[in-house]
Short mmCIF file of C-alpha atoms and ligand atoms in Angstrom, two decimals:
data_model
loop_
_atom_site.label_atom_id
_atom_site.label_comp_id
_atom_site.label_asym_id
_atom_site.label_seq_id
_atom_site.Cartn_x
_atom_site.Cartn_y
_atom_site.Cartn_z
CA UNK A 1 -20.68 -27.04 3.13
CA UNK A 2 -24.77 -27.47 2.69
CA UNK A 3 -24.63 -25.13 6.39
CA UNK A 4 -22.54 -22.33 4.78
CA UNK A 5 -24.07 -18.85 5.00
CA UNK A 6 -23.62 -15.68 2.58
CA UNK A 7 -20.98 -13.21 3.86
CA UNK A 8 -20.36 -9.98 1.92
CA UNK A 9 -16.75 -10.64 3.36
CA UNK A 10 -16.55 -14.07 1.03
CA UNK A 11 -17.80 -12.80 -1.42
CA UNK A 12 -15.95 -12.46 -4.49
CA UNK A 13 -15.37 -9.25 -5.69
CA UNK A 14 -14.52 -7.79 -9.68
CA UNK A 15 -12.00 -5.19 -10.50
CA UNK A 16 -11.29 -4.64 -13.96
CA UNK A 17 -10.24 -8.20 -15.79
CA UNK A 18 -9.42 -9.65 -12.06
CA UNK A 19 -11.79 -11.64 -10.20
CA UNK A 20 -10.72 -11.68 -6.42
CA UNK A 21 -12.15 -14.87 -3.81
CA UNK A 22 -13.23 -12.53 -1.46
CA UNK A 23 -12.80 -9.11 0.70
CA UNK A 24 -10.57 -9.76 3.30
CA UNK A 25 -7.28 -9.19 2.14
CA UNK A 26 -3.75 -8.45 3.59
CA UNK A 27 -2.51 -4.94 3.36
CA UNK A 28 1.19 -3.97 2.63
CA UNK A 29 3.44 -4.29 5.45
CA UNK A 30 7.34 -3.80 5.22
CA UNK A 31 9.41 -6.51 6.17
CA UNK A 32 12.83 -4.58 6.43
CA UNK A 33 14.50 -8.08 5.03
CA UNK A 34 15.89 -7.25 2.10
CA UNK A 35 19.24 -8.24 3.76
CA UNK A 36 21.62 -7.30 1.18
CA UNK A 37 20.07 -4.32 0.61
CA UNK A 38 19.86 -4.68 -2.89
CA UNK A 39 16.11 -4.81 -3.58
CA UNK A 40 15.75 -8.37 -3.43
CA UNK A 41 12.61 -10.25 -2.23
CA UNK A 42 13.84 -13.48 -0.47
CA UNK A 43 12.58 -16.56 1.35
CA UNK A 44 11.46 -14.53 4.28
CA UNK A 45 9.34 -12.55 1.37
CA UNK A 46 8.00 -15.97 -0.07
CA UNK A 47 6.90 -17.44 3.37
CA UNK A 48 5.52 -14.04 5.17
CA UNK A 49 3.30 -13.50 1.72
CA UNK A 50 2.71 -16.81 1.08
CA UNK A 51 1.49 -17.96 4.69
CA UNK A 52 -0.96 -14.91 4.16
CA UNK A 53 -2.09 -16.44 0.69
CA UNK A 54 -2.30 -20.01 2.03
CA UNK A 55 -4.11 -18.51 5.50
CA UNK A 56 -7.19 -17.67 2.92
CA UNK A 57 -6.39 -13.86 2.12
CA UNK A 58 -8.14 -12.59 -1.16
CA UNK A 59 -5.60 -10.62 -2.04
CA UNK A 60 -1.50 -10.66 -0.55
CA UNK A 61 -0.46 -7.12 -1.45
CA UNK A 62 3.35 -6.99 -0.91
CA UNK A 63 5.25 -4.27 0.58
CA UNK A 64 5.95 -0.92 -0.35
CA UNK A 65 8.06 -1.50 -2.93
CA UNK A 66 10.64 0.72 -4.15
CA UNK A 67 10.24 2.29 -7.46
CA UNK A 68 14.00 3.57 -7.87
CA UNK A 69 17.59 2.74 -5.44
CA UNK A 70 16.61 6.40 -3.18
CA UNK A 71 13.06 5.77 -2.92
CA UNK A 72 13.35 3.17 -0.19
CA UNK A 73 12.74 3.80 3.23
CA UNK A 74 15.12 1.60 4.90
CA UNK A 75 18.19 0.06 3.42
CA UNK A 76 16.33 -3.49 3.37
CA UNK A 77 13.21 -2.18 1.79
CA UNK A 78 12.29 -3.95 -1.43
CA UNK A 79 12.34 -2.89 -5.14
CA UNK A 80 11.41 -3.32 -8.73
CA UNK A 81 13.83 -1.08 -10.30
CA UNK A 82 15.43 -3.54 -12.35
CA UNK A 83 14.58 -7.07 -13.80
CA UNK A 84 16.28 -9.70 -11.80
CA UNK A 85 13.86 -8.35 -9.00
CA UNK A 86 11.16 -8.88 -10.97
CA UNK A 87 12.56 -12.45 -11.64
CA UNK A 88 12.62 -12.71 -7.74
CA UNK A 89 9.00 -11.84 -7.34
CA UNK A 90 7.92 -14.31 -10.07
CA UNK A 91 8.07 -17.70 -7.65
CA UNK A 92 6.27 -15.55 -4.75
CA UNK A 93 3.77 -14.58 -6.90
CA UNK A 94 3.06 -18.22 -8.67
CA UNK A 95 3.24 -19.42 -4.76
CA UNK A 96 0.24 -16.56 -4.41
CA UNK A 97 -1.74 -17.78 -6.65
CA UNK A 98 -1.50 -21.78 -5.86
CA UNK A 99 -3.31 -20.62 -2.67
CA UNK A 100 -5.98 -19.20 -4.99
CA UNK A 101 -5.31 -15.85 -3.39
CA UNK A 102 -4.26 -12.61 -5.44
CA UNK A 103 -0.99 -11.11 -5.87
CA UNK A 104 -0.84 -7.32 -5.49
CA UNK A 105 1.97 -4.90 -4.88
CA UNK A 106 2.31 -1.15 -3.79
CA UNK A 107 4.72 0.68 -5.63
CA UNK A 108 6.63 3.19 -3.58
CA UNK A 109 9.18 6.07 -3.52
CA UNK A 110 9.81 7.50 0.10
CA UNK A 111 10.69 10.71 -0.37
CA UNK A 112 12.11 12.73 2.37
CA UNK A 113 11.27 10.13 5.11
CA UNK A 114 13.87 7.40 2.63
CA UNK A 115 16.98 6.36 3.75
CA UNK A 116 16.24 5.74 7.98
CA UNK A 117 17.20 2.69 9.90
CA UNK A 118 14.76 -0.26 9.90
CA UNK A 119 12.83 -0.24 13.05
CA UNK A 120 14.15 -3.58 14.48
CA UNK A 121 17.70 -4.98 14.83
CA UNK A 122 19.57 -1.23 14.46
CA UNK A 123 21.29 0.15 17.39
CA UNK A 124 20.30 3.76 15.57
CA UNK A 125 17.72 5.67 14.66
CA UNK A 126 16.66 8.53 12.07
CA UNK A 127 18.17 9.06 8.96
CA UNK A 128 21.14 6.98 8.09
CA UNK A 129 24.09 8.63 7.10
CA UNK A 130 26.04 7.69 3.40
CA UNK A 131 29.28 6.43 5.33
CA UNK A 132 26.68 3.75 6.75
CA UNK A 133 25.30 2.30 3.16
CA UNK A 134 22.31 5.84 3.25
CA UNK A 135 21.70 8.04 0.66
CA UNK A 136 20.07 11.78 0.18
CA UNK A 137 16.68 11.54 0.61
CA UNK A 138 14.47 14.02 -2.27
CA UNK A 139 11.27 15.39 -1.91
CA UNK A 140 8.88 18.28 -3.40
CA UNK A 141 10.56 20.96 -1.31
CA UNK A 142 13.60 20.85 1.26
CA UNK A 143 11.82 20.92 4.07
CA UNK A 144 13.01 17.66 6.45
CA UNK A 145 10.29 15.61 8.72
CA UNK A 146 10.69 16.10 12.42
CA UNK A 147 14.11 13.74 12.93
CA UNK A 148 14.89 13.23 10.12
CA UNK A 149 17.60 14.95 7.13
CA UNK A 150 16.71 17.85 4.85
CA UNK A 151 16.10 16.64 1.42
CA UNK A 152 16.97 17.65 -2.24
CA UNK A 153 14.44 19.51 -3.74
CA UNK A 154 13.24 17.39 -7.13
CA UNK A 155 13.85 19.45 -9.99
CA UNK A 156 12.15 18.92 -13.47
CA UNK A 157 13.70 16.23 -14.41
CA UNK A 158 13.85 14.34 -11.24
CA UNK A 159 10.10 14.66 -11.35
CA UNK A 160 10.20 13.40 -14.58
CA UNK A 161 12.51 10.31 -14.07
CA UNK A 162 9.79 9.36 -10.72
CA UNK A 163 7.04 9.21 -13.32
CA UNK A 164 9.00 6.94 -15.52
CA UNK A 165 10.39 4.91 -12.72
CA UNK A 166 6.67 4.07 -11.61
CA UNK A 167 5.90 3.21 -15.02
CA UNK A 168 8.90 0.40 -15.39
CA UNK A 169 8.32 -0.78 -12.35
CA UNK A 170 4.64 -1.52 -12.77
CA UNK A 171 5.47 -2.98 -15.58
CA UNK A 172 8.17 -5.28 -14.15
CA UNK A 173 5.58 -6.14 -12.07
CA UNK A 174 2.44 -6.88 -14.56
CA UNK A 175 5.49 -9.18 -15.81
CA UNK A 176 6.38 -11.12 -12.41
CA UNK A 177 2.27 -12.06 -12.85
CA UNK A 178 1.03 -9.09 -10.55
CA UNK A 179 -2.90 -9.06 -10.82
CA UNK A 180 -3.34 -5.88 -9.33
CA UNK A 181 -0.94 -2.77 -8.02
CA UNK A 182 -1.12 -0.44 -5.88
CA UNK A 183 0.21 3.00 -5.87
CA UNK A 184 1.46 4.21 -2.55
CA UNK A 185 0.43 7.98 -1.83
CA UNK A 186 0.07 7.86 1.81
CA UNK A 187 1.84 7.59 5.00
CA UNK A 188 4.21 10.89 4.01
CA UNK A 189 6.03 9.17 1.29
CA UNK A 190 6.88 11.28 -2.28
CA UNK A 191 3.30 11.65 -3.62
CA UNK A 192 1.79 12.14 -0.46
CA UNK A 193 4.74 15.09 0.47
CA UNK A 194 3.58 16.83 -3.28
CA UNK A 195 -0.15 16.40 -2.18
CA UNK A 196 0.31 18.09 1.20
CA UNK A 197 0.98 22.08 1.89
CA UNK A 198 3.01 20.82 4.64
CA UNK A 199 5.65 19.36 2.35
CA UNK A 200 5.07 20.81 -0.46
CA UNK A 201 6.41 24.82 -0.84
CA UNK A 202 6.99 24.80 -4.89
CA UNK A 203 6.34 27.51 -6.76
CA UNK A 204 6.09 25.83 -9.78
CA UNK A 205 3.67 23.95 -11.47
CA UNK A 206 3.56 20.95 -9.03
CA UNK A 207 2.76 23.12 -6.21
CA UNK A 208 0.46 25.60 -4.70
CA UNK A 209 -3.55 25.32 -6.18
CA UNK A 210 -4.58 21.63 -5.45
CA UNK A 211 -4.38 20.93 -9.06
CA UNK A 212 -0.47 21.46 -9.00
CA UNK A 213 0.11 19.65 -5.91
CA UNK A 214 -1.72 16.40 -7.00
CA UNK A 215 -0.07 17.48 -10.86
CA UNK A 216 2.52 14.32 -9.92
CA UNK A 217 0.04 11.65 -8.45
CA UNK A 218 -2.03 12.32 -12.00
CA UNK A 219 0.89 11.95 -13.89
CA UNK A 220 2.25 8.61 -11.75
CA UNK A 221 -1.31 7.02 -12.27
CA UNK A 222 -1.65 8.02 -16.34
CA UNK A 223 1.84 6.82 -16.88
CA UNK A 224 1.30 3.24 -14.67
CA UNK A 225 -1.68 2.62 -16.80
CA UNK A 226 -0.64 3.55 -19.89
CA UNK A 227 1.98 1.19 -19.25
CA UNK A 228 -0.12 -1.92 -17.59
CA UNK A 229 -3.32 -1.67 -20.25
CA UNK A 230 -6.73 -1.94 -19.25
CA UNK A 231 -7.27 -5.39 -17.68
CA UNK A 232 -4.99 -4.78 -14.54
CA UNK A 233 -6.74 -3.26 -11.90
CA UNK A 234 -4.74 -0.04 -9.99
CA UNK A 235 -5.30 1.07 -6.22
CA UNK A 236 -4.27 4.24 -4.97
CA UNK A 237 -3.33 4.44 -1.22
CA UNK A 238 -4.36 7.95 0.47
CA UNK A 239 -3.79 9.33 3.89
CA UNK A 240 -7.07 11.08 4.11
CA UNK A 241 -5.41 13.27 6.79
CA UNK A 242 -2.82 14.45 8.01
CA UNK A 243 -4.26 14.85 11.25
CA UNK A 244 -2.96 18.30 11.76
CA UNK A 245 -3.95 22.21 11.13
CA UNK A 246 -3.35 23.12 7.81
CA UNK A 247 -2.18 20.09 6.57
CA UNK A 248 -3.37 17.24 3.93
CA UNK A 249 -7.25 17.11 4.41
CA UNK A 250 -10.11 14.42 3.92
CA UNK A 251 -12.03 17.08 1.47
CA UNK A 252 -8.85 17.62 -0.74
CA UNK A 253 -8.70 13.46 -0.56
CA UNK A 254 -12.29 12.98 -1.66
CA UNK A 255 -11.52 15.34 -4.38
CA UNK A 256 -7.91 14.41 -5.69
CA UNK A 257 -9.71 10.67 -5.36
CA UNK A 258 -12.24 11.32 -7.80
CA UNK A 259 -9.58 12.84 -10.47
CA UNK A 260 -7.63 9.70 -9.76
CA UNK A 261 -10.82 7.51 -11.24
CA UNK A 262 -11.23 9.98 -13.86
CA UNK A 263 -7.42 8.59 -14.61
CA UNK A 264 -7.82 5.26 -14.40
CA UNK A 265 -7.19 4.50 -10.78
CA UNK A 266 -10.35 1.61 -9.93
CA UNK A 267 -10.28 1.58 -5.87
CA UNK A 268 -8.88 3.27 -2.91
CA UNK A 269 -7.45 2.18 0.04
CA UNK A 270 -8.03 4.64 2.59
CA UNK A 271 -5.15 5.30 5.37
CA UNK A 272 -4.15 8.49 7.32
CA UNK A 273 -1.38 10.20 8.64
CA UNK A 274 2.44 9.96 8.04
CA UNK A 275 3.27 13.17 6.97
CA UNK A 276 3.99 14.90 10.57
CA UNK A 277 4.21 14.39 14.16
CA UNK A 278 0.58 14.10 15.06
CA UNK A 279 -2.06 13.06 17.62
CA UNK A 280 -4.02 10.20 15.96
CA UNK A 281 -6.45 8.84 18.05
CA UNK A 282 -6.78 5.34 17.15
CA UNK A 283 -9.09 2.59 18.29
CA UNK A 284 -11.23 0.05 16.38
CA UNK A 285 -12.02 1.04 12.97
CA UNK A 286 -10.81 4.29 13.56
CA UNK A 287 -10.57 5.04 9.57
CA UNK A 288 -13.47 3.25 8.28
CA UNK A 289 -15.46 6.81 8.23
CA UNK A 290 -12.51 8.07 6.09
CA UNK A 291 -12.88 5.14 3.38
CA UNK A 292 -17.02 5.94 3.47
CA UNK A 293 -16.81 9.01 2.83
CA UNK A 294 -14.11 8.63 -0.13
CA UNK A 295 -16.84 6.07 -1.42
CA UNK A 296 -19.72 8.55 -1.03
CA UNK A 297 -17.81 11.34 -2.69
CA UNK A 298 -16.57 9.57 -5.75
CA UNK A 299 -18.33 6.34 -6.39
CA UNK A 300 -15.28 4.24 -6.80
CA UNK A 301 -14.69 1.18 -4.64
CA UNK A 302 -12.77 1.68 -1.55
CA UNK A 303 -10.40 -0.58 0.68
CA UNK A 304 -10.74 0.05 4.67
CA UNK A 305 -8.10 -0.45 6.96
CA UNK A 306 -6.74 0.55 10.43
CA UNK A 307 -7.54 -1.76 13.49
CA UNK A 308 -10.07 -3.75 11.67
CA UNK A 309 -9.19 -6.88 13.79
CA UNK A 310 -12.74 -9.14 14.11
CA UNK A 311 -14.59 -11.43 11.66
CA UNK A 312 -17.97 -9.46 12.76
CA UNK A 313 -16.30 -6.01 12.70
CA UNK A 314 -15.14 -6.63 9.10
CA UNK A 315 -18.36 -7.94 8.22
CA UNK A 316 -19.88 -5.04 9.67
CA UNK A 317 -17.92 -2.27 7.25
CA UNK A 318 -18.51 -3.94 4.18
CA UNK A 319 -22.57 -4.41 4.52
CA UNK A 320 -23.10 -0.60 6.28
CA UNK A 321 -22.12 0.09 2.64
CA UNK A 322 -18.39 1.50 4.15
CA UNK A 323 -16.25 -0.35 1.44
CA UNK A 324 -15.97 -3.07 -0.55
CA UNK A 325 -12.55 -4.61 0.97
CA UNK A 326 -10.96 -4.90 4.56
CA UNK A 327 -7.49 -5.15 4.70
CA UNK A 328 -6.24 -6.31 8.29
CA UNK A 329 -2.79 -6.10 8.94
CA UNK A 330 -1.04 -6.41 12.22
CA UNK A 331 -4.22 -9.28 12.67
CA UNK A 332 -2.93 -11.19 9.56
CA UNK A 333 0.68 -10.73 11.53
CA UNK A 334 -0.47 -12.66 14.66
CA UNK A 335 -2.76 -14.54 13.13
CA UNK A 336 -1.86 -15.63 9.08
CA UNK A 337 -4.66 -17.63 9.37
CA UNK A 338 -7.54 -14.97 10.22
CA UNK A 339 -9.16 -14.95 7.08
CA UNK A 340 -9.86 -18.91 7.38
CA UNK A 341 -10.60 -18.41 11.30
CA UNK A 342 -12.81 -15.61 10.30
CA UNK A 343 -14.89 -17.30 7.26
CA UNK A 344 -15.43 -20.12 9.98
CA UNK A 345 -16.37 -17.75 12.52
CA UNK A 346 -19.10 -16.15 10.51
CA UNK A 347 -20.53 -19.71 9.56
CA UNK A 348 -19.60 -19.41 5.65
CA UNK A 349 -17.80 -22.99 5.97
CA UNK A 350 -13.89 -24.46 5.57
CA UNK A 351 -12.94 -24.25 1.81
CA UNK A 352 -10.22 -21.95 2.56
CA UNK A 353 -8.18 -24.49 4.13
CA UNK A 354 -5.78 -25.90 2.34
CA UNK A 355 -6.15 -29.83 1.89
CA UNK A 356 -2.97 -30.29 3.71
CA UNK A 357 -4.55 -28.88 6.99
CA UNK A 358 -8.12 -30.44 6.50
CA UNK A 359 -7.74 -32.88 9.69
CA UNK A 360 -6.71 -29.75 11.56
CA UNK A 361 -10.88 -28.34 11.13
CA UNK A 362 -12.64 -31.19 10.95
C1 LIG B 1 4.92 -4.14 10.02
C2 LIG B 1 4.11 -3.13 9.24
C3 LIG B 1 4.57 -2.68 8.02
C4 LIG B 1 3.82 -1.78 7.25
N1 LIG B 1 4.26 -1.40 6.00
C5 LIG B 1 3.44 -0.69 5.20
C6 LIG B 1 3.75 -0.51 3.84
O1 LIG B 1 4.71 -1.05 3.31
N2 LIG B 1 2.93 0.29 3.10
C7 LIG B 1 1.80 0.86 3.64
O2 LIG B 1 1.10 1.58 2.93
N3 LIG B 1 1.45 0.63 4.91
C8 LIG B 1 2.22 -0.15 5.69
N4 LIG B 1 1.82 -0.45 6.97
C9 LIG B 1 0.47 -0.03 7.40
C10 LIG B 1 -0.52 -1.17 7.17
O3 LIG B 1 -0.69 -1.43 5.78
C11 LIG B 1 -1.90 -0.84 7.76
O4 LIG B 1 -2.42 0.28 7.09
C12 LIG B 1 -1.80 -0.52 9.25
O5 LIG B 1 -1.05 -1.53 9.92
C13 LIG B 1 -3.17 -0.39 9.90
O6 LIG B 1 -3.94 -1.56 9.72
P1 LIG B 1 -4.04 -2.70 10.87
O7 LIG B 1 -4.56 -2.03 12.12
O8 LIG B 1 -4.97 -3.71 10.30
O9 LIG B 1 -2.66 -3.23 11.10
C14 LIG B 1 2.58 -1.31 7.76
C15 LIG B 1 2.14 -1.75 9.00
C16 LIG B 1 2.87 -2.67 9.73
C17 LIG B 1 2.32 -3.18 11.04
#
């Protein structure tokens, strides 16, 4: 359109050997529908990531996806632990990028908060038990979240075998056509529960000094892209706090962050919380200062997200030099079609809608 205006937020933006259309994009969010609990994307996978795609996203990053069987949270939680998953994802992903949108896909193990009931359509709550299709949740240390059960404490080798599961499974999903991946260490999930003191009591060489306790995170990220090359381009998802005393802290973030580029990782999407029972107070934009400062401190690229719900408020983040993407979330939930809505909004024109729904905006 001859009256289209320049947006930072349609603007296209380079990571590694992946050009993206622009920086809105839609961050992971777990459906809970893997209904046979076996790992398996289905159609409700294909049409919730695909109506994001087709509603003018840059990027679709799919749910937290389970690296191995016990690192799901919920018994319906997608994975990528073996190959006919990855042939699952592959339509999804081609469906992605028809809509000219970006596939991308956070690769997760949950730790001690794995194995609890799905937040809709349970009559129970907390952990679930093995006589109900649950499993023993490990972690760093066996110390259990508020609620939930005690974990195993990973030995060696089970620390080992998490390294190598990331590394298949980003590979399964460089394979399904993935353009970029993200690696989930937030939200009190395994890496994040090694990063932070409150999770993490080890002794041993993946705990204690800050070096130790982000020892595994270094090891997930040099292993995932040893394993994907050079042209794919890797996020890391941080909680920059934990929001409570001497827990997880936005210095140790800015500061694991920057070892994480040193290893290859080429943005950050900046979250917080999830690792205890805390007082967060929220409200618009409430972790944007977070993602700036991770920018500041390491000069990497950073994703901001966390009630970022208006064209103009996106806008805003990206050209006060806060970050270089916006991810909205629950927006892109009630409204799949924000990112077209919003690129109208701020007067940059209609060619993300699709040709089907032209007569809908003329
Ligand atoms: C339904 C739902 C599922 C989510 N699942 C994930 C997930 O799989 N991985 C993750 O890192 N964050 C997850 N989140 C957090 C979102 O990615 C996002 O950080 C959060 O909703 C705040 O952004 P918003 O205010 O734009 O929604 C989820 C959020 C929602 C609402």
């Amino acid at each position: 359109m001859s009256s289209a205006r320049a947006r930072l937020l349609f603007t296209p933006i380079t990571l590694r050997a992946v050009e993206v259309r622009n920086r809105l994009w839609a961050p992971p969010m777990c459906q809970y529908s893997a209904l046979a609990q076996d790992g398996m994307p289905t159609d409700w996978h294909l049409v919730h990531l695909g109506a994001l795609a087709r509603g003018g996203a840059g990027a679709v990053i799919a749910e937290a996806t389970a690296v191995v069987p016990e690192g799901r949270i919920s018994p319906q939680d997608l994975g990528l632990w073996n190959d006919a998953q990855r042939e699952a994802f592959r339509p999804i992903v081609d469906f992605i990028h028809g809509q000219g949108a970006a596939a991308g896909i956070q690769l997760a193990h949950a730790g001690r908060k794995a194995s609890t009931y799905r937040p809709f359509g349970e009559s129970a709550t907390g952990t679930v038990p093995e006589a109900d299709g649950g499993w023993r949740p490990v972690a760093p240390s066996p110390v259990a979240f508020e609620g939930l059960a005690t974990p195993d404490e990973l030995d060696a080798a089970g620390i080992e075998a998490v390294v190598t599961a990331f590394a298949a499974s980003a590979r399964r999903a460089v394979d399904a056509g993935f353009d970029l991946l993200e690696v989930h260490a937030a939200h009190g999930y395994l890496l994040h529960e090694f990063l932070s003191p409150l999770s993490n009591r080890r002794t041993d060489r993946y705990g204690g000094p800050l070096e130790n306790r982000a020892r595994l995170l270094l090891e997930v990220i040099d292993a995932v892209r040893a394993e994907i090359g050079e042209e794919v381009p890797l996020l890391v998802r941080f909680s920059a706090t934990d929001w409570v005393e001497h827990g997880w802290t936005l210095a140790e973030t800015e500061i694991v962050a920057g070892w994480a580029a040193a290893h290859g990782a080429d943005m950050f999407d900046i979250s917080s919380g999830g690792n205890a029972l805390a007082r967060i107070p929220t409200g618009p934009g409430y972790q944007v200062p977070f993602a700036a400062a991770v920018r500041a401190a390491t000069g990497t690229p950073v994703a901001a997200v966390g009630m970022i719900d208006h064209a103009a408020q996106a806008e805003q983040v990206l050209v006060t030099g806060q970050a270089d993407v916006v991810l909205a979330g629950r927006q892109m939930l009630r409204d799949p079609n924000f990112a077209i809505n919003a690129a109208r909004e701020l007067g940059v024109g209609t060619a993300l809608v699709p040709g089907a729904y032209e007569r809908a905006y003329v």
